[in-house]
Coordinates of C-alpha atoms in Angstrom, one line a residue:
Chain T
M1 CA 87.9 100.1 113.9
P2 CA 85.3 99.8 116.7
A3 CA 87.7 101.7 119.0
F4 CA 87.9 104.5 116.4
L5 CA 84.1 104.6 115.9
D6 CA 83.6 104.7 119.7
L7 CA 85.7 107.8 119.9
L8 CA 83.8 109.5 117.1
Q9 CA 80.8 110.1 119.3
P10 CA 80.1 113.8 119.4
G11 CA 80.3 114.0 123.2
T12 CA 83.7 112.2 123.3
I13 CA 85.1 114.3 120.5
A14 CA 84.0 117.5 122.3
L15 CA 85.7 116.3 125.5
M16 CA 88.8 115.3 123.7
F17 CA 88.8 118.7 122.0
G18 CA 88.6 120.4 125.4
C19 CA 91.4 118.3 126.8
A20 CA 93.6 118.8 123.8
C21 CA 93.1 122.6 124.0
L22 CA 93.8 122.5 127.7
G23 CA 97.0 120.6 126.9
L24 CA 97.9 123.2 124.2
V25 CA 97.4 126.0 126.7
F26 CA 99.5 124.3 129.3
G27 CA 102.2 123.5 126.8
A28 CA 102.2 127.1 125.5
L29 CA 102.5 128.8 128.9
P30 CA 106.0 128.9 130.1
G31 CA 106.3 127.1 133.5
L32 CA 103.3 124.8 132.7
N33 CA 103.7 121.6 130.8
A34 CA 102.0 118.4 129.5
T35 CA 102.6 116.7 132.8
M36 CA 100.6 119.3 134.7
A37 CA 97.8 119.1 132.1
V38 CA 97.5 115.3 132.5
A39 CA 97.8 115.6 136.3
I40 CA 94.8 117.9 136.4
I41 CA 92.7 115.9 133.9
L42 CA 93.5 112.6 135.5
P43 CA 91.1 112.6 138.4
L44 CA 88.4 114.2 136.3
T45 CA 88.3 111.1 134.1
F46 CA 86.8 109.0 137.0
P47 CA 83.1 109.4 135.9
F48 CA 83.8 108.4 132.3
S49 CA 84.1 105.0 130.7
S50 CA 87.6 103.6 130.3
T51 CA 87.6 104.3 126.6
T52 CA 86.7 108.0 127.1
G53 CA 88.9 108.4 130.1
I54 CA 92.0 107.1 128.4
A55 CA 91.3 109.1 125.3
L56 CA 91.0 112.3 127.3
L57 CA 94.4 111.7 128.9
I58 CA 96.1 111.0 125.5
A59 CA 94.5 114.2 124.2
A60 CA 95.9 116.3 127.0
Y61 CA 99.3 114.6 126.6
I62 CA 99.6 115.3 122.9
G63 CA 98.2 118.8 123.2
G64 CA 100.7 119.6 126.0
I65 CA 103.7 118.4 124.0
S66 CA 102.5 120.3 120.9
G67 CA 101.7 123.5 122.8
G68 CA 105.3 124.3 123.7
L69 CA 105.8 125.6 120.2
V70 CA 103.9 129.0 120.5
S71 CA 106.0 130.6 123.3
A72 CA 109.1 129.1 121.8
V73 CA 108.5 130.9 118.5
L74 CA 107.1 134.2 119.8
L75 CA 109.0 134.7 123.1
R76 CA 112.0 132.4 122.8
I77 CA 110.7 130.7 125.9
P78 CA 110.2 127.0 125.5
G79 CA 106.7 126.2 126.8
T80 CA 107.9 122.8 127.7
P81 CA 111.4 121.2 127.9
S82 CA 110.4 119.4 124.7
S83 CA 110.6 122.7 122.8
V84 CA 114.0 123.9 123.9
A85 CA 115.7 123.2 120.6
T86 CA 112.7 124.8 118.8
T87 CA 113.7 128.2 120.2
F88 CA 117.1 128.0 118.5
D89 CA 115.8 128.7 115.1
A90 CA 112.1 129.5 115.5
Y91 CA 112.6 132.6 117.4
P92 CA 115.2 134.1 115.1
L93 CA 113.0 133.3 112.2
A94 CA 110.1 135.0 113.9
Q95 CA 112.3 138.0 114.5
Q96 CA 113.0 138.2 110.8
G97 CA 109.3 138.7 110.2
H98 CA 108.4 135.1 109.5
A99 CA 106.6 134.2 112.7
V100 CA 103.8 132.4 110.8
R101 CA 106.3 130.4 108.8
A102 CA 108.0 129.3 112.1
L103 CA 104.6 128.5 113.7
G104 CA 103.3 126.7 110.6
T105 CA 106.4 124.7 110.2
G106 CA 106.5 123.6 113.8
M107 CA 102.8 122.6 113.8
L108 CA 103.2 120.5 110.7
A109 CA 106.4 118.9 112.0
S110 CA 104.7 118.0 115.3
F111 CA 101.9 116.3 113.4
L112 CA 104.2 114.3 111.1
G113 CA 106.5 113.3 114.0
G114 CA 103.5 112.1 116.0
L115 CA 102.2 110.1 113.0
F116 CA 105.5 108.4 112.5
S117 CA 105.6 107.3 116.2
L118 CA 102.0 106.1 116.0
V119 CA 102.9 103.8 113.1
M120 CA 105.8 102.5 115.1
L121 CA 103.6 102.1 118.2
M122 CA 100.9 100.2 116.2
S123 CA 103.5 98.0 114.5
F124 CA 105.7 97.0 117.5
A125 CA 103.5 97.2 120.6
P126 CA 101.5 94.0 119.8
W127 CA 104.7 92.1 118.9
L128 CA 106.5 93.3 122.0
A129 CA 103.5 92.4 124.1
E130 CA 103.5 88.9 122.6
I131 CA 107.1 88.4 123.6
A132 CA 106.5 89.9 127.0
I133 CA 103.8 87.4 127.9
Q134 CA 106.5 84.7 127.7
L135 CA 108.6 86.5 130.2
G136 CA 108.5 85.2 133.8
P137 CA 109.2 87.0 137.1
F138 CA 113.0 86.6 136.7
E139 CA 112.9 88.4 133.4
Y140 CA 110.5 91.1 134.7
A141 CA 112.6 91.7 137.8
A142 CA 115.7 92.1 135.6
L143 CA 113.8 94.4 133.2
T144 CA 112.6 96.7 136.0
L145 CA 116.1 96.8 137.4
M146 CA 117.5 97.8 134.0
A147 CA 114.8 100.5 133.7
L148 CA 115.8 101.9 137.1
A149 CA 119.5 101.8 136.2
L150 CA 118.9 103.6 132.9
V151 CA 116.7 106.2 134.5
G152 CA 119.3 107.1 137.0
V153 CA 122.3 107.0 134.7
L154 CA 120.7 109.0 131.9
A155 CA 119.4 111.7 134.2
A156 CA 120.4 115.0 132.6
G157 CA 123.5 116.4 134.0
N158 CA 124.2 114.4 137.1
M159 CA 124.2 110.6 137.4
L160 CA 124.8 110.5 141.1
K161 CA 121.8 112.7 141.9
G162 CA 119.7 110.8 139.3
L163 CA 120.5 107.5 141.1
I164 CA 119.7 109.1 144.5
A165 CA 116.4 110.4 143.2
A166 CA 115.6 106.9 141.8
V167 CA 116.3 105.2 145.1
V168 CA 114.3 107.8 147.0
G169 CA 111.4 107.1 144.7
V170 CA 111.8 103.4 145.4
A171 CA 111.8 104.2 149.2
L172 CA 108.6 106.3 148.9
G173 CA 107.0 103.4 147.1
L174 CA 107.6 101.2 150.2
V175 CA 105.0 102.9 152.2
G176 CA 101.9 100.8 152.8
F177 CA 101.3 97.1 152.4
A178 CA 104.2 95.1 151.0
P179 CA 103.4 92.9 147.9
I180 CA 103.2 89.1 148.4
D181 CA 102.6 89.0 152.1
G182 CA 100.9 92.3 152.9
T183 CA 103.2 93.4 155.7
P184 CA 102.5 97.0 156.6
R185 CA 105.6 99.2 156.2
F186 CA 106.4 102.8 157.2
T187 CA 102.8 103.7 158.0
F188 CA 103.7 105.3 161.3
G189 CA 100.4 104.3 162.8
S190 CA 98.4 106.3 160.2
N191 CA 95.4 104.6 158.7
E192 CA 95.7 106.8 155.6
L193 CA 99.2 105.6 154.9
V194 CA 98.2 101.9 155.1
A195 CA 97.1 102.1 151.5
G196 CA 100.4 103.6 150.5
I197 CA 101.1 107.0 149.0
G198 CA 98.5 107.7 146.3
L199 CA 99.9 108.0 142.8
V200 CA 97.7 111.0 141.8
P201 CA 98.5 113.3 144.8
F202 CA 102.1 112.2 144.5
L203 CA 102.5 113.1 140.8
V204 CA 100.4 116.2 141.0
G205 CA 102.4 117.4 144.0
L206 CA 105.8 116.5 142.5
F207 CA 105.4 118.0 139.1
A208 CA 102.6 120.6 139.3
V209 CA 102.8 122.0 142.9
S210 CA 106.6 122.2 142.8
Q211 CA 106.4 124.1 139.5
L212 CA 103.8 126.5 140.9
L213 CA 106.2 127.3 143.7
R214 CA 108.9 128.1 141.2
E215 CA 106.4 130.3 139.2
L216 CA 105.4 132.0 142.4
K217 CA 109.0 133.0 143.2
A218 CA 109.8 134.1 139.7
E219 CA 109.4 137.8 138.8
A220 CA 106.4 138.5 136.7
T221 CA 107.7 139.3 133.2
R222 CA 106.0 141.7 130.9
I223 CA 105.2 140.0 127.7
S224 CA 104.5 141.8 124.4
L225 CA 103.6 140.1 121.2
D226 CA 103.6 141.1 117.6
L227 CA 100.4 139.4 116.3
D228 CA 100.5 140.7 112.7
L229 CA 100.5 137.3 111.2
R230 CA 99.4 136.3 107.7
G231 CA 99.0 132.9 105.9
F232 CA 100.5 129.6 107.2
G233 CA 104.0 129.8 105.8
V234 CA 104.7 126.2 104.8
S235 CA 105.2 125.1 101.2
L236 CA 105.2 121.7 99.7
R237 CA 108.7 122.2 98.4
N238 CA 109.9 122.9 101.9
L239 CA 108.2 119.8 103.1
R240 CA 109.8 117.7 100.3
D241 CA 113.2 119.2 100.9
N242 CA 113.0 118.2 104.6
A243 CA 111.5 114.7 104.2
L244 CA 114.7 112.9 105.3
N245 CA 115.2 115.4 108.1
I246 CA 111.7 114.7 109.4
L247 CA 112.1 110.9 109.1
R248 CA 115.4 110.9 110.9
S249 CA 114.2 113.3 113.7
A250 CA 111.0 111.3 114.2
A251 CA 113.0 108.1 114.4
I252 CA 115.3 109.7 117.0
G253 CA 112.3 110.9 119.0
T254 CA 110.6 107.6 119.0
G255 CA 113.8 105.7 120.0
I256 CA 114.6 108.1 122.8
G257 CA 111.0 108.2 123.9
I258 CA 111.1 104.4 124.5
M259 CA 114.0 104.8 127.0
P260 CA 112.6 105.2 130.5
G261 CA 113.2 108.6 132.1
I262 CA 114.3 110.6 129.1
G263 CA 111.4 111.6 126.9
G264 CA 110.9 114.7 124.7
A265 CA 113.2 116.9 126.7
A266 CA 116.3 115.1 125.3
S267 CA 114.8 114.0 121.9
N268 CA 114.4 117.4 120.5
L269 CA 118.0 118.4 121.4
V270 CA 119.5 115.2 120.0
A271 CA 117.4 115.4 116.8
Y272 CA 118.5 119.1 116.3
A273 CA 122.1 118.2 116.7
A274 CA 121.8 115.4 114.2
A275 CA 120.0 117.6 111.7
K276 CA 122.7 120.2 112.0
Q277 CA 125.4 117.7 111.4
A278 CA 123.6 116.3 108.4
S279 CA 122.8 119.7 106.9
R280 CA 124.6 121.1 103.8
Q281 CA 124.4 124.5 105.5
P282 CA 125.0 123.9 109.2
E283 CA 126.2 127.5 109.6
K284 CA 122.6 128.6 109.1
F285 CA 121.4 126.8 112.2
G286 CA 120.7 129.1 115.1
K287 CA 119.9 131.9 112.8
G288 CA 116.4 130.9 111.6
A289 CA 117.0 127.7 109.7
V290 CA 113.7 126.0 109.0
E291 CA 115.5 122.6 109.1
G292 CA 116.2 123.1 112.8
I293 CA 112.4 123.6 113.5
W294 CA 111.5 120.6 111.4
A295 CA 114.0 118.5 113.4
A296 CA 113.1 119.7 116.9
E297 CA 109.3 119.5 116.6
S298 CA 109.2 116.2 114.7
A299 CA 111.3 114.6 117.4
N300 CA 109.4 115.9 120.4
N301 CA 106.1 114.7 119.3
A302 CA 107.6 111.4 118.0
S303 CA 108.8 110.8 121.6
V304 CA 105.1 110.5 122.7
G305 CA 104.6 107.3 120.7
G306 CA 107.9 106.1 121.9
A307 CA 107.0 106.6 125.5
L308 CA 103.7 104.8 125.0
L309 CA 105.4 101.7 123.6
P310 CA 106.9 100.3 126.8
L311 CA 103.8 101.5 128.8
L312 CA 101.4 99.5 126.7
A313 CA 103.5 96.5 125.9
L314 CA 105.4 96.1 129.2
G315 CA 103.6 98.2 131.8
I316 CA 106.7 100.3 132.3
P317 CA 106.4 104.0 131.8
G318 CA 108.7 105.8 129.4
D319 CA 108.5 109.2 131.1
G320 CA 106.7 111.1 133.9
V321 CA 103.5 111.6 131.9
T322 CA 103.2 107.9 131.0
A323 CA 103.7 107.1 134.7
M324 CA 100.6 109.2 135.2
L325 CA 98.8 107.3 132.5
I326 CA 99.4 104.1 134.5
S327 CA 97.2 105.7 137.2
G328 CA 94.7 106.5 134.5
F329 CA 94.5 102.8 133.5
E330 CA 94.3 101.7 137.1
I331 CA 91.5 104.2 137.8
H332 CA 89.5 102.3 135.2
G333 CA 90.4 98.9 136.5
M334 CA 93.1 98.0 134.0
Q335 CA 96.8 97.2 134.3
P336 CA 99.0 98.2 131.3
G337 CA 101.3 95.5 130.2
P338 CA 101.4 92.5 127.9
L339 CA 98.2 91.0 129.3
L340 CA 96.3 94.1 128.4
F341 CA 96.5 93.0 124.8
Q342 CA 94.8 89.8 125.7
I343 CA 92.3 90.8 128.4
N344 CA 91.4 94.2 127.0
P345 CA 92.7 94.7 123.5
G346 CA 90.0 97.3 122.8
I347 CA 91.6 99.8 125.1
V348 CA 94.9 99.4 123.3
Y349 CA 93.3 100.3 120.0
T350 CA 91.5 103.1 121.8
V351 CA 95.0 104.5 122.6
F352 CA 96.0 104.3 119.0
A353 CA 92.7 105.8 117.8
A354 CA 92.9 108.6 120.4
F355 CA 96.4 109.3 119.3
L356 CA 95.4 109.7 115.7
I357 CA 92.3 111.7 116.3
T358 CA 94.1 114.1 118.7
A359 CA 97.0 114.6 116.3
V360 CA 94.6 115.6 113.6
M361 CA 92.6 117.7 116.0
V362 CA 95.6 119.5 117.4
L363 CA 96.9 120.3 113.9
C364 CA 93.5 121.8 113.0
V365 CA 93.2 123.8 116.2
Q366 CA 96.7 125.1 115.9
F367 CA 96.3 126.2 112.3
G368 CA 92.9 127.6 113.1
T369 CA 94.1 129.6 116.1
I370 CA 97.5 130.6 114.8
R371 CA 96.5 134.2 115.5
I372 CA 94.5 133.6 118.7
F373 CA 96.4 131.2 120.9
P374 CA 99.4 133.5 121.3
R375 CA 97.1 135.9 123.3
V376 CA 96.9 133.3 126.1
L377 CA 100.4 134.2 126.9
L378 CA 99.2 137.6 128.0
V379 CA 97.1 136.4 131.0
P380 CA 98.7 137.7 134.2
R381 CA 100.1 135.0 136.5
R382 CA 98.4 136.4 139.5
Y383 CA 95.1 135.2 138.1
L384 CA 96.3 132.0 136.7
L385 CA 98.3 130.6 139.7
P386 CA 95.4 130.5 142.2
I387 CA 93.1 128.9 139.6
L388 CA 95.7 126.2 138.9
F389 CA 96.2 125.5 142.6
V390 CA 92.5 125.1 143.2
L391 CA 92.3 122.6 140.3
M392 CA 95.2 120.7 141.7
C393 CA 93.7 120.4 145.1
V394 CA 90.4 119.3 143.6
G395 CA 92.2 116.7 141.6
A396 CA 94.1 115.4 144.6
Y397 CA 90.9 115.3 146.7
T398 CA 88.8 113.5 144.2
A399 CA 91.3 110.6 143.9
D400 CA 90.0 109.1 147.1
N401 CA 87.8 111.8 148.7
R402 CA 90.3 112.5 151.4
M403 CA 91.7 115.7 152.7
F404 CA 94.9 113.8 153.6
D405 CA 95.7 113.5 149.9
I406 CA 95.7 117.3 149.6
W407 CA 98.2 117.7 152.4
L408 CA 100.2 114.8 150.9
M409 CA 100.2 116.6 147.6
L410 CA 101.5 119.8 149.2
A411 CA 104.2 117.9 151.1
V412 CA 105.4 116.2 148.0
G413 CA 105.3 119.5 146.1
V414 CA 107.6 121.1 148.7
L415 CA 109.9 118.1 148.4
G416 CA 109.9 118.3 144.6
Y417 CA 110.6 122.1 144.7
F418 CA 113.7 121.5 146.9
L419 CA 114.9 118.6 144.9
E420 CA 114.7 120.5 141.6
K421 CA 116.3 123.5 143.2
H422 CA 119.3 121.4 144.2
R423 CA 119.4 119.8 140.8
F424 CA 117.9 116.4 141.6
P425 CA 116.0 115.3 138.5
L426 CA 112.3 114.4 139.1
S427 CA 111.8 111.8 136.4
P428 CA 114.0 109.1 138.1
L429 CA 112.1 109.8 141.4
V430 CA 108.7 109.1 139.9
L431 CA 109.9 106.2 137.9
G432 CA 111.5 104.7 141.0
F433 CA 108.2 105.2 142.8
V434 CA 106.3 103.4 140.1
I435 CA 108.8 100.7 139.1
G436 CA 110.1 99.9 142.7
P437 CA 107.0 97.9 143.7
L438 CA 107.0 96.1 140.3
F439 CA 110.6 95.1 140.9
E440 CA 110.0 93.9 144.5
E441 CA 106.9 91.8 143.5
N442 CA 108.6 90.1 140.6
F443 CA 111.9 89.6 142.5
R444 CA 110.2 88.0 145.5
R445 CA 108.0 85.9 143.3
A446 CA 111.0 84.7 141.3
L447 CA 112.8 83.7 144.5
I448 CA 109.8 81.8 145.8
F449 CA 109.6 79.8 142.5
S450 CA 113.3 79.0 142.7
E451 CA 113.3 78.5 146.5
G452 CA 115.9 81.2 147.0
D453 CA 118.1 80.3 144.1
L454 CA 119.5 83.3 142.2
T455 CA 121.1 81.5 139.3
P456 CA 118.0 81.7 137.0
F457 CA 118.8 85.4 136.7
L458 CA 121.9 84.4 134.8
S459 CA 120.7 81.2 133.2
S460 CA 117.7 82.9 131.6
P461 CA 119.2 84.6 128.5
V462 CA 116.6 87.5 128.6
A463 CA 117.2 88.2 132.2
A464 CA 120.9 88.0 131.8
V465 CA 120.8 90.5 128.9
F466 CA 118.7 93.0 130.9
L467 CA 121.0 92.7 133.9
G468 CA 124.0 93.1 131.6
I469 CA 122.5 96.3 130.1
A470 CA 121.9 97.6 133.7
V471 CA 125.5 96.9 134.7
L472 CA 127.0 98.3 131.5
S473 CA 124.8 101.5 131.7
L474 CA 126.0 102.0 135.3
A475 CA 129.6 101.4 134.3
G476 CA 129.2 103.6 131.2
G477 CA 127.7 106.4 133.3
I478 CA 130.6 106.3 135.8
I479 CA 133.2 106.4 133.0
R480 CA 131.3 109.3 131.3
E481 CA 131.2 111.3 134.5
R482 CA 134.9 110.7 135.3
R483 CA 135.9 111.7 131.8
A484 CA 133.8 114.9 132.0
A485 CA 135.3 115.7 135.4
A486 CA 138.9 115.1 134.1
K487 CA 138.1 117.3 131.1
Q488 CA 136.9 120.2 133.3
R489 CA 140.1 119.9 135.4
Chain B
M1 CA 129.1 129.5 143.9
K2 CA 130.9 126.2 143.9
T3 CA 131.5 126.4 147.6
A4 CA 127.9 127.2 148.3
E5 CA 126.8 124.3 146.1
S6 CA 129.3 122.0 147.8
T7 CA 127.9 122.9 151.2
V8 CA 124.3 122.3 150.1
N9 CA 125.3 119.0 148.5
R10 CA 127.1 117.9 151.6
M11 CA 124.1 118.8 153.8
T12 CA 121.8 116.9 151.4
A13 CA 124.2 114.0 151.5
V14 CA 123.9 113.8 155.3
V15 CA 120.1 113.8 155.0
V16 CA 120.3 111.0 152.4
I17 CA 122.6 109.0 154.6
L18 CA 120.4 109.4 157.6
V19 CA 117.3 108.4 155.6
G20 CA 119.2 105.3 154.3
A21 CA 120.3 104.4 157.8
G22 CA 116.7 104.7 159.0
L23 CA 115.5 102.4 156.3
I24 CA 118.0 99.8 157.2
V25 CA 117.1 99.9 160.9
S26 CA 113.4 99.8 160.1
G27 CA 114.1 96.8 157.8
F28 CA 115.5 94.8 160.7
R29 CA 112.3 95.5 162.7
L30 CA 110.0 94.0 160.1
D31 CA 108.7 90.5 160.4
G32 CA 110.6 87.8 158.7
P33 CA 109.4 85.9 155.6
T34 CA 107.0 83.0 155.9
L35 CA 107.3 81.4 152.4
I36 CA 110.3 79.2 151.4
G37 CA 112.7 81.3 149.3
D38 CA 110.9 84.6 149.9
P39 CA 113.4 87.2 151.2
G40 CA 110.5 88.9 152.9
A41 CA 109.2 92.5 153.2
A42 CA 112.4 93.6 154.8
L43 CA 114.6 93.1 151.8
L44 CA 113.9 96.1 149.7
P45 CA 114.0 98.6 152.6
K46 CA 117.4 97.3 153.5
I47 CA 118.7 97.4 149.9
A48 CA 117.2 100.9 149.3
G49 CA 118.7 102.0 152.7
A50 CA 122.1 100.6 151.8
L51 CA 122.1 102.2 148.4
L52 CA 121.1 105.6 149.9
V53 CA 124.0 105.3 152.4
L54 CA 126.4 104.5 149.7
L55 CA 125.2 107.1 147.2
G56 CA 124.9 109.7 150.0
S57 CA 128.5 109.0 151.0
A58 CA 129.6 109.5 147.4
L59 CA 127.8 112.8 147.2
F60 CA 129.4 113.9 150.5
I61 CA 132.9 113.0 149.2
W62 CA 132.3 114.5 145.7
P63 CA 129.9 117.3 146.5
V64 CA 130.3 119.3 143.3
P65 CA 130.2 116.8 140.4
Q66 CA 132.3 118.5 137.6
S67 CA 130.1 117.2 134.9
A68 CA 127.0 118.8 136.3
V69 CA 125.1 120.8 133.7
P70 CA 124.9 124.4 135.0
A71 CA 121.5 124.9 136.4
D72 CA 119.3 127.9 135.6
A73 CA 119.8 130.6 138.2
D74 CA 117.1 130.4 140.9
P75 CA 114.5 133.0 139.6
A76 CA 115.0 135.9 141.9
G77 CA 111.8 137.8 141.6
R78 CA 108.8 138.4 143.8
P79 CA 109.3 140.0 147.2
M80 CA 109.4 137.5 150.1
H81 CA 106.3 138.9 151.7
V82 CA 104.3 138.2 148.5
V83 CA 105.6 134.6 148.4
V84 CA 104.9 134.0 152.1
G85 CA 101.5 135.6 151.8
T86 CA 100.5 133.5 148.9
V87 CA 101.7 130.3 150.5
A88 CA 99.8 131.2 153.7
A89 CA 96.7 131.9 151.5
A90 CA 97.2 128.5 149.9
I91 CA 97.3 126.7 153.3
G92 CA 94.3 128.8 154.4
F93 CA 92.5 127.6 151.3
V94 CA 93.1 124.0 152.2
L95 CA 91.9 124.5 155.8
L96 CA 88.8 126.4 154.6
F97 CA 88.1 123.7 152.0
A98 CA 88.1 121.1 154.8
F99 CA 85.6 123.1 156.9
V100 CA 83.3 124.9 154.5
G101 CA 83.9 123.2 151.2
F102 CA 84.7 124.0 147.6
T103 CA 82.7 127.1 146.7
I104 CA 83.5 129.5 149.5
A105 CA 87.1 128.4 149.9
S106 CA 87.8 128.7 146.2
A107 CA 86.0 132.1 145.8
V108 CA 87.9 133.6 148.7
F109 CA 91.3 132.2 147.6
V110 CA 91.0 133.1 143.8
F111 CA 90.0 136.6 144.8
A112 CA 92.6 137.1 147.5
V113 CA 95.7 135.9 145.7
P114 CA 95.8 138.5 143.0
L115 CA 95.5 141.2 145.7
I116 CA 98.4 139.6 147.7
M117 CA 100.4 139.5 144.5
G118 CA 100.0 143.2 143.8
A119 CA 96.7 144.0 142.2
R120 CA 95.9 147.5 143.4
R121 CA 94.0 149.2 140.6
R122 CA 90.2 149.1 140.7
R123 CA 90.2 147.4 137.3
D124 CA 92.5 144.6 138.6
I125 CA 90.5 144.1 141.8
A126 CA 87.3 143.9 139.7
A127 CA 88.9 141.4 137.4
A128 CA 90.0 139.3 140.4
A129 CA 86.4 139.3 141.7
L130 CA 85.0 138.4 138.4
M131 CA 87.5 135.6 137.9
A132 CA 86.8 134.2 141.3
S133 CA 83.0 134.2 140.7
L134 CA 83.1 132.8 137.2
F135 CA 85.7 130.2 138.0
T136 CA 84.0 129.0 141.2
L137 CA 80.6 128.8 139.6
L138 CA 81.8 127.2 136.4
V139 CA 84.1 124.6 137.9
G140 CA 81.7 123.8 140.8
Y141 CA 78.8 123.2 138.4
S142 CA 80.9 121.3 135.9
L143 CA 82.5 119.0 138.4
Y144 CA 79.6 118.5 140.8
S145 CA 76.5 118.6 138.6
L146 CA 77.8 117.6 135.1
L147 CA 80.5 115.1 136.0
G148 CA 79.1 113.9 139.4
I149 CA 82.4 114.4 141.2
P150 CA 81.5 114.5 145.0
L151 CA 83.1 117.8 146.0
P152 CA 82.1 119.1 149.4
G153 CA 80.4 122.4 149.8
V154 CA 79.4 123.2 146.3
L155 CA 76.8 125.9 146.6
V156 CA 75.6 126.1 143.0
G157 CA 75.1 122.7 141.4

């Protein structure tokens, strides 16, 4: 309750509103996304208290995920990867003259999916954190190894490239002082690299600058909108008829959001497929079926809560955005993980409260601007791109007040552009960068405790289970790839 | 298409193998551990290096994974001179930011890029000038004066 009341200060609400709107705009504009919104907001939270700073990041995150709906409905362009499945039915429905119904359905679905995952988060995060406190360095090392393996194996489309990306991320995380003994590694004589590669310029460069480069190369498309919209288009009967669909989709979204490296991009597609299979009229999917919109949008917002669960309880990010939230916590002197619940429980409840307030805020903003927001899509890119680039440079600079970080951001941006161009997924890269140091610290600490003996990794049931999952997921991934290759031949 | 992708993947694989080999060599040059049981700071570079060599070799041998989801076609769009000009302007902005600070660098950059990207009509040029002024003033004031973020060269704040 105190966390909730803290956030209800007028100034904080106003700032959260601004960040949620920024997130909505970023989510709505094709080529921009929630990750970029959080990347830009992240360094701007420095001057604020930890409560406000974290709340602003959560607001931008949820706004960004929710915002992908508008361009998906009106232009058949998913604003974010989380809204791909939304286009399958929302656009045809809009073309049939029911744009408001499509928008209204998606907005309400996002809200309900988010609420479901918030309940799951509030219910399970403290319990998971309590269990996690009892885990030692062996268990943590095995857990981080499992997360790395899952991230690489579950990378969309190409396991081999996903694993390479994860290991490259681990390698980039080696720059700077090693944990435990502080040995400088790969600094190449540079004072700036002694502290390692900064997380803020790294993430902003990898996701935001690389995307700007893609947008720069893409031909400017002329967008025309039909803004003759009336009412909100959602009935209680429709909501009641889709209750099971919403629950199932939200559960899928939450479950997939928990898995490191996947997130909303996969959850909306899986939920859509499940809804189609369960539907009495599957032939209507793809032609404007409202069930499809309920499924896709419930799942993608539910994945937000899912991704926050391992972040808060274990200190392990569920996706690229939550990896950035780690930086947000660190900026304010906190470390997400099980001890957060003991040392700073207030901030955990701040996350819950910010989630709830933002979900309600975003729903109200979306319904209130159902006829206004679509106009943002008409801003020409030639004005938008330089503004975004300046904001990114300012963000990278303010992390440590160094020009070096801007150059680093640009270099990482070029790397990210070429990696994506050649189909190397970026999520495993960033998760390898974040999780690699965690793995090394825990692994080395574990071996110091056991004086070099590796058997506790197998004799500890929890560690053995995590390692088993890592091995099975790798094996399963290889089998899956070979079967797909054989099928294509 | 597959041949081109195979070639690119093989070239990428070579780079990955070289990076992996470099990590392994660097790992052997690091100081050894000082604590009993500690494998030392050299362990993870060697493991990462070995994995990169292994995975890079696999990518070289199987350069076009059959299960790969077809990628979206690379958006072929703006003329190369526009792309190069904008990138050059971006680098110029960063250099200008370092020497004269936020306000002048941002105003010049936000005004220049729309022109490089094709704004020719008086209305578009005026819009670029207005956008540059408003953005620079608003963001500079908000970040420097309101939020206390130490940006260099903020002229209005």
